[in-house]
Amino acid sequence: MKVGISNDHAAVELKNSVMEHLKSEGYEVVNYGTDSHESYDYPIAGATLAKAVLNKEVDLGIAICGTGVGISIACNKHKGIRACCCSEATSARLTREHNNANIICFGARIVSTELANDIVDAFLKTPFSNGERHNKRIRQIVEIEENQ
Ligand code: RB5
């Protein structure tokens, strides 16, 4: 599986440790984020990753800023992106199972390295359930997007 990762200046270290973890687990990882501590705006970091997911350059995405919130809002502005901001692994698993989320977001100022690894493992290892009730609700989200 090819995984994209992006981050702002607040999340350089956590991005690097998550990348190392993912590579050790055998994932191909593409870094779309900043490697500098100079201010790098989270909407740019989110948009770059969202476009890569929509263009199918990568299968799934991981987006990290200080809280995870700003970058998730930016990702979710892109039609076809379902980005989940969370701070624990259960939500990361359920957002794949139920929402077919394609980007997981979390905060470098909120979660530890170990928790970040648990979150990405749960997200990447869980398939969409493809249950009819979930598909119906995702179609309703698509309808909302189409009617904007
Ligand atoms: C940057 O300082 C910070 O605002 C950003 O990383 C993020 O937490 C925004 O939601």
mmCIF file of C-alpha atoms and ligand atoms in Angstrom:
data_model
loop_
_atom_site.group_PDB
_atom_site.id
_atom_site.type_symbol
_atom_site.label_atom_id
_atom_site.label_comp_id
_atom_site.label_asym_id
_atom_site.label_seq_id
_atom_site.Cartn_x
_atom_site.Cartn_y
_atom_site.Cartn_z
ATOM 1 C CA MET A 1 0.000 0.000 0.000
ATOM 2 C CA LYS A 2 1.198 3.496 -0.853
ATOM 3 C CA VAL A 3 0.596 6.032 1.907
ATOM 4 C CA GLY A 4 0.874 9.825 1.643
ATOM 5 C CA ILE A 5 1.797 11.906 4.674
ATOM 6 C CA SER A 6 1.700 15.656 5.133
ATOM 7 C CA ASN A 7 2.318 18.085 7.980
ATOM 8 C CA ASP A 8 2.873 21.675 8.964
ATOM 9 C CA HIS A 9 5.817 23.076 10.955
ATOM 10 C CA ALA A 10 4.306 21.864 14.262
ATOM 11 C CA ALA A 11 4.536 18.205 13.255
ATOM 12 C CA VAL A 12 7.943 17.629 11.635
ATOM 13 C CA GLU A 13 9.254 15.275 14.340
ATOM 14 C CA LEU A 14 6.047 13.267 14.658
ATOM 15 C CA LYS A 15 5.794 12.988 10.851
ATOM 16 C CA ASN A 16 9.372 11.639 10.746
ATOM 17 C CA SER A 17 8.758 9.042 13.440
ATOM 18 C CA VAL A 18 5.453 7.929 11.862
ATOM 19 C CA MET A 19 7.232 7.623 8.500
ATOM 20 C CA GLU A 20 9.942 5.445 10.049
ATOM 21 C CA HIS A 21 7.300 3.270 11.680
ATOM 22 C CA LEU A 22 5.365 2.884 8.425
ATOM 23 C CA LYS A 23 8.490 1.981 6.451
ATOM 24 C CA SER A 24 9.407 -0.649 9.059
ATOM 25 C CA GLU A 25 5.908 -2.093 8.569
ATOM 26 C CA GLY A 26 6.538 -2.358 4.813
ATOM 27 C CA TYR A 27 4.462 0.590 3.538
ATOM 28 C CA GLU A 28 5.639 2.770 0.695
ATOM 29 C CA VAL A 29 5.442 6.325 2.063
ATOM 30 C CA VAL A 30 5.354 9.601 0.127
ATOM 31 C CA ASN A 31 6.180 12.747 2.099
ATOM 32 C CA TYR A 32 4.108 15.786 1.005
ATOM 33 C CA GLY A 33 4.728 17.840 4.127
ATOM 34 C CA THR A 34 7.368 20.281 5.268
ATOM 35 C CA ASP A 35 10.686 19.160 6.752
ATOM 36 C CA SER A 36 11.385 22.618 8.151
ATOM 37 C CA HIS A 37 10.398 24.351 11.386
ATOM 38 C CA GLU A 38 9.736 27.555 9.448
ATOM 39 C CA SER A 39 6.045 28.449 9.501
ATOM 40 C CA TYR A 40 4.208 26.302 6.939
ATOM 41 C CA ASP A 41 0.450 26.806 6.780
ATOM 42 C CA TYR A 42 -1.707 23.756 7.480
ATOM 43 C CA PRO A 43 -4.217 24.523 4.673
ATOM 44 C CA ILE A 44 -1.376 24.149 2.139
ATOM 45 C CA ALA A 45 -0.155 20.941 3.791
ATOM 46 C CA GLY A 46 -3.704 19.534 3.767
ATOM 47 C CA ALA A 47 -4.475 20.558 0.194
ATOM 48 C CA THR A 48 -1.302 18.963 -1.184
ATOM 49 C CA LEU A 49 -2.154 15.647 0.453
ATOM 50 C CA ALA A 50 -5.857 15.799 -0.444
ATOM 51 C CA LYS A 51 -4.995 16.316 -4.125
ATOM 52 C CA ALA A 52 -2.546 13.391 -4.053
ATOM 53 C CA VAL A 53 -5.252 11.118 -2.604
ATOM 54 C CA LEU A 54 -7.865 12.314 -5.120
ATOM 55 C CA ASN A 55 -5.393 11.842 -8.015
ATOM 56 C CA LYS A 56 -4.677 8.328 -6.707
ATOM 57 C CA GLU A 57 -0.957 9.045 -6.321
ATOM 58 C CA VAL A 58 -1.389 7.319 -2.946
ATOM 59 C CA ASP A 59 -4.011 4.939 -1.540
ATOM 60 C CA LEU A 60 -4.587 6.666 1.810
ATOM 61 C CA GLY A 61 -3.309 9.761 3.599
ATOM 62 C CA ILE A 62 -2.068 10.865 7.013
ATOM 63 C CA ALA A 63 -2.232 14.562 7.909
ATOM 64 C CA ILE A 64 -0.641 16.043 11.028
ATOM 65 C CA CYS A 65 -0.597 19.590 12.398
ATOM 66 C CA GLY A 66 -0.430 20.896 15.966
ATOM 67 C CA THR A 67 -3.919 19.765 16.935
ATOM 68 C CA GLY A 68 -4.933 17.810 13.814
ATOM 69 C CA VAL A 69 -7.989 20.021 13.575
ATOM 70 C CA GLY A 70 -6.902 22.715 11.131
ATOM 71 C CA ILE A 71 -5.423 20.273 8.653
ATOM 72 C CA SER A 72 -8.534 18.042 8.826
ATOM 73 C CA ILE A 73 -10.772 21.029 8.059
ATOM 74 C CA ALA A 74 -8.567 21.884 5.053
ATOM 75 C CA CYS A 75 -8.588 18.276 3.775
ATOM 76 C CA ASN A 76 -12.362 18.024 4.133
ATOM 77 C CA LYS A 77 -12.876 21.051 1.854
ATOM 78 C CA HIS A 78 -11.882 18.811 -1.066
ATOM 79 C CA LYS A 79 -14.717 17.001 -2.805
ATOM 80 C CA GLY A 80 -14.214 13.254 -2.344
ATOM 81 C CA ILE A 81 -12.064 13.552 0.759
ATOM 82 C CA ARG A 82 -13.336 12.081 3.994
ATOM 83 C CA ALA A 83 -10.779 13.095 6.620
ATOM 84 C CA CYS A 84 -11.145 12.051 10.250
ATOM 85 C CA CYS A 85 -9.411 13.927 13.066
ATOM 86 C CA CYS A 86 -8.943 11.666 16.079
ATOM 87 C CA SER A 87 -6.740 11.024 19.083
ATOM 88 C CA GLU A 88 -7.229 7.286 19.570
ATOM 89 C CA ALA A 89 -7.188 4.082 17.542
ATOM 90 C CA THR A 90 -10.847 3.068 17.884
ATOM 91 C CA SER A 91 -12.056 6.079 15.914
ATOM 92 C CA ALA A 92 -9.318 5.470 13.339
ATOM 93 C CA ARG A 93 -10.582 1.907 12.829
ATOM 94 C CA LEU A 94 -14.263 2.853 12.772
ATOM 95 C CA THR A 95 -13.790 5.720 10.341
ATOM 96 C CA ARG A 96 -12.389 3.215 7.823
ATOM 97 C CA GLU A 97 -15.106 0.639 8.555
ATOM 98 C CA HIS A 98 -18.059 3.034 8.544
ATOM 99 C CA ASN A 99 -17.061 6.227 6.712
ATOM 100 C CA ASN A 100 -14.518 4.828 4.227
ATOM 101 C CA ALA A 101 -12.311 7.716 5.342
ATOM 102 C CA ASN A 102 -9.347 8.313 3.054
ATOM 103 C CA ILE A 103 -7.286 10.588 5.324
ATOM 104 C CA ILE A 104 -6.561 10.283 9.042
ATOM 105 C CA CYS A 105 -5.532 13.412 10.969
ATOM 106 C CA PHE A 106 -4.111 13.937 14.427
ATOM 107 C CA GLY A 107 -2.194 16.504 16.418
ATOM 108 C CA ALA A 108 1.519 16.478 17.192
ATOM 109 C CA ARG A 109 0.725 18.525 20.315
ATOM 110 C CA ILE A 110 -1.996 16.081 21.338
ATOM 111 C CA VAL A 111 -0.840 12.493 20.781
ATOM 112 C CA SER A 112 2.366 10.696 21.730
ATOM 113 C CA THR A 113 4.555 8.863 19.215
ATOM 114 C CA GLU A 114 3.202 5.504 20.422
ATOM 115 C CA LEU A 115 -0.402 6.624 20.121
ATOM 116 C CA ALA A 116 0.250 8.065 16.650
ATOM 117 C CA ASN A 117 1.622 4.677 15.558
ATOM 118 C CA ASP A 118 -1.439 2.899 16.996
ATOM 119 C CA ILE A 119 -3.732 5.326 15.173
ATOM 120 C CA VAL A 120 -2.055 4.874 11.784
ATOM 121 C CA ASP A 121 -1.876 1.075 12.212
ATOM 122 C CA ALA A 122 -5.615 0.890 12.971
ATOM 123 C CA PHE A 123 -6.433 3.209 10.066
ATOM 124 C CA LEU A 124 -4.287 1.484 7.432
ATOM 125 C CA LYS A 125 -5.118 -2.102 8.421
ATOM 126 C CA THR A 126 -8.898 -1.691 8.475
ATOM 127 C CA PRO A 127 -10.895 -2.093 5.249
ATOM 128 C CA PHE A 128 -14.198 -0.350 4.543
ATOM 129 C CA SER A 129 -17.018 -2.665 5.626
ATOM 130 C CA ASN A 130 -18.914 -1.949 2.384
ATOM 131 C CA GLY A 131 -22.129 -2.427 4.365
ATOM 132 C CA GLU A 132 -25.240 -1.087 2.654
ATOM 133 C CA ARG A 133 -26.138 1.254 5.514
ATOM 134 C CA HIS A 134 -22.674 2.801 5.374
ATOM 135 C CA ASN A 135 -22.694 3.060 1.578
ATOM 136 C CA LYS A 136 -26.057 4.811 1.752
ATOM 137 C CA ARG A 137 -24.693 7.413 4.174
ATOM 138 C CA ILE A 138 -21.577 7.982 2.089
ATOM 139 C CA ARG A 139 -23.841 8.533 -0.955
ATOM 140 C CA GLN A 140 -25.661 11.148 1.146
ATOM 141 C CA ILE A 141 -22.334 12.903 1.790
ATOM 142 C CA VAL A 142 -21.605 12.840 -1.964
ATOM 143 C CA GLU A 143 -25.043 14.389 -2.532
ATOM 144 C CA ILE A 144 -24.197 17.196 -0.117
ATOM 145 C CA GLU A 145 -20.972 17.805 -2.070
ATOM 146 C CA GLU A 146 -22.809 17.752 -5.414
ATOM 147 C CA ASN A 147 -25.401 20.260 -4.192
ATOM 148 C CA GLN A 148 -22.902 22.922 -3.022
HETATM 149 C C1 RB5 B 1 0.216 26.056 14.120
HETATM 150 O O1 RB5 B 1 0.803 26.732 15.187
HETATM 151 C C2 RB5 B 1 -1.110 25.442 14.560
HETATM 152 O O2 RB5 B 1 -2.101 26.429 14.583
HETATM 153 C C3 RB5 B 1 -1.488 24.318 13.648
HETATM 154 O O3 RB5 B 1 -0.487 23.359 13.668
HETATM 155 C C4 RB5 B 1 -2.768 23.566 13.999
HETATM 156 O O4 RB5 B 1 -2.790 23.189 15.332
HETATM 157 C C5 RB5 B 1 -4.024 24.183 13.586
HETATM 158 O O5 RB5 B 1 -5.115 23.601 13.702
#
